[in-house]
Each structure stands twice: as C-alpha cells, then as structure tokens.
Amino acid sequence: MRVPGLRWGDAVIAATGAGLVVTAFILAWNPDAGTEARSLVITQAGEPARREPLEGPRELRLQGPAGTTRVEIETGRARCAESPGTQNICEGAGWLSTHGDMAISLPNRLTLRVEGAEPAWDSIHY
C-alpha cells in the first residue's frame, strides 16, 4: 500500500507556478512609478476642489468654519503647518510628497491630497 504524497510532477507544477508569480510581481511592481508629486488638491466642504502646483516656497491661508488653516508649499511637497484642531491631526501628517499622501483638517472640513503625473499603485489595484 502506498502513502499519498507529492510526486515529482507535483513539485514541477508548484515550482513553475511560484516562478510565474515572482516574475509577474517583478514585471508589474515599480515603486517609483507615478510617485513624483506635481500638485496639491485642496478640497473643502461646499467648495469646488482647487489645484495648487508644488513649485517654489509659498504659504496659503485657508478659511474654514473653525478658523484658519495654514498650508506651506515647497518644491515637490506640502504640509498643513497650522490648523485650528485641538488634536493636531492635520499637522501630524507631516510633509506630503508622494502621490496619494493626504492630510485632513476635520474642524475646517478640509482635505489636502498630493497628486503625481500618474496614479501610484495601492491596495485598491490588487
């Protein structure tokens, strides 16, 4: 009586499948694709979204229901420098420099999102 187990053909099929998965991952995954920050999209409740290019240092002051949110922009990055919130969630996001980075100021109903030239891969793509 023979004990069931793997045969040499099963090992070949498993190795071929693993090789195909690794090859597909290497060909499809490029961490630098579309990650360069090009613009900052500012969305505030009740207003149309606006885009600010991430070129040169400047400061924006955005008025909201709770007060003023101060946004700093430098070449290739932006951040929420000051917000009227008491928990500093917006400031805690730090510098936004990669496509998809986001900061939210809940008291002012404000969202800051960085966009690049091309969309970056994220968990939704898989």
mmCIF file of C-alpha atoms in Angstrom, residues 51-104:
data_model
loop_
_atom_site.group_PDB
_atom_site.id
_atom_site.type_symbol
_atom_site.label_atom_id
_atom_site.label_comp_id
_atom_site.label_asym_id
_atom_site.label_seq_id
_atom_site.Cartn_x
_atom_site.Cartn_y
_atom_site.Cartn_z
ATOM 1 C CA ARG A 51 -5.212 72.626 -7.505
ATOM 2 C CA GLU A 52 -2.014 74.295 -6.449
ATOM 3 C CA PRO A 53 1.250 73.425 -8.231
ATOM 4 C CA LEU A 54 4.028 72.220 -5.953
ATOM 5 C CA GLU A 55 6.543 74.723 -7.270
ATOM 6 C CA GLY A 56 8.502 77.163 -5.156
ATOM 7 C CA PRO A 57 8.036 78.060 -1.500
ATOM 8 C CA ARG A 58 4.816 79.812 -0.532
ATOM 9 C CA GLU A 59 2.116 79.786 2.106
ATOM 10 C CA LEU A 60 -1.669 79.523 1.815
ATOM 11 C CA ARG A 61 -4.176 80.554 4.442
ATOM 12 C CA LEU A 62 -7.480 78.737 4.071
ATOM 13 C CA GLN A 63 -10.526 79.952 5.974
ATOM 14 C CA GLY A 64 -12.960 77.407 7.343
ATOM 15 C CA PRO A 65 -15.781 77.152 9.866
ATOM 16 C CA ALA A 66 -13.355 76.717 12.792
ATOM 17 C CA GLY A 67 -10.719 79.243 11.771
ATOM 18 C CA THR A 68 -7.655 79.442 9.538
ATOM 19 C CA THR A 69 -5.597 76.516 8.279
ATOM 20 C CA ARG A 70 -2.076 77.455 7.196
ATOM 21 C CA VAL A 71 -0.563 75.341 4.401
ATOM 22 C CA GLU A 72 3.119 75.505 3.458
ATOM 23 C CA ILE A 73 4.167 74.570 -0.079
ATOM 24 C CA GLU A 74 7.723 73.887 -1.221
ATOM 25 C CA THR A 75 9.037 72.388 -4.429
ATOM 26 C CA GLY A 76 7.663 68.839 -4.602
ATOM 27 C CA ARG A 77 5.946 68.810 -1.217
ATOM 28 C CA ALA A 78 3.335 70.467 1.006
ATOM 29 C CA ARG A 79 2.160 70.283 4.599
ATOM 30 C CA CYS A 80 -0.513 71.514 6.958
ATOM 31 C CA ALA A 81 1.576 73.800 9.169
ATOM 32 C CA GLU A 82 -1.185 75.020 11.456
ATOM 33 C CA SER A 83 -4.835 74.110 11.926
ATOM 34 C CA PRO A 84 -7.496 75.106 14.467
ATOM 35 C CA GLY A 85 -7.996 71.491 15.585
ATOM 36 C CA THR A 86 -7.042 70.566 19.142
ATOM 37 C CA GLN A 87 -5.655 67.107 18.295
ATOM 38 C CA ASN A 88 -3.174 68.267 15.613
ATOM 39 C CA ILE A 89 -4.219 65.511 13.201
ATOM 40 C CA CYS A 90 -3.608 67.678 10.140
ATOM 41 C CA GLU A 91 -0.155 68.763 11.309
ATOM 42 C CA GLY A 92 0.691 65.193 12.292
ATOM 43 C CA ALA A 93 0.522 64.062 8.664
ATOM 44 C CA GLY A 94 3.836 65.874 8.098
ATOM 45 C CA TRP A 95 5.181 66.665 4.651
ATOM 46 C CA LEU A 96 3.104 65.288 1.794
ATOM 47 C CA SER A 97 5.447 64.431 -1.057
ATOM 48 C CA THR A 98 4.243 61.217 -2.716
ATOM 49 C CA HIS A 99 1.206 60.683 -4.921
ATOM 50 C CA GLY A 100 -1.727 59.822 -2.683
ATOM 51 C CA ASP A 101 -0.383 61.394 0.521
ATOM 52 C CA MET A 102 -3.191 63.120 2.400
ATOM 53 C CA ALA A 103 -3.822 65.394 5.389
ATOM 54 C CA ILE A 104 -7.254 66.199 6.817
#
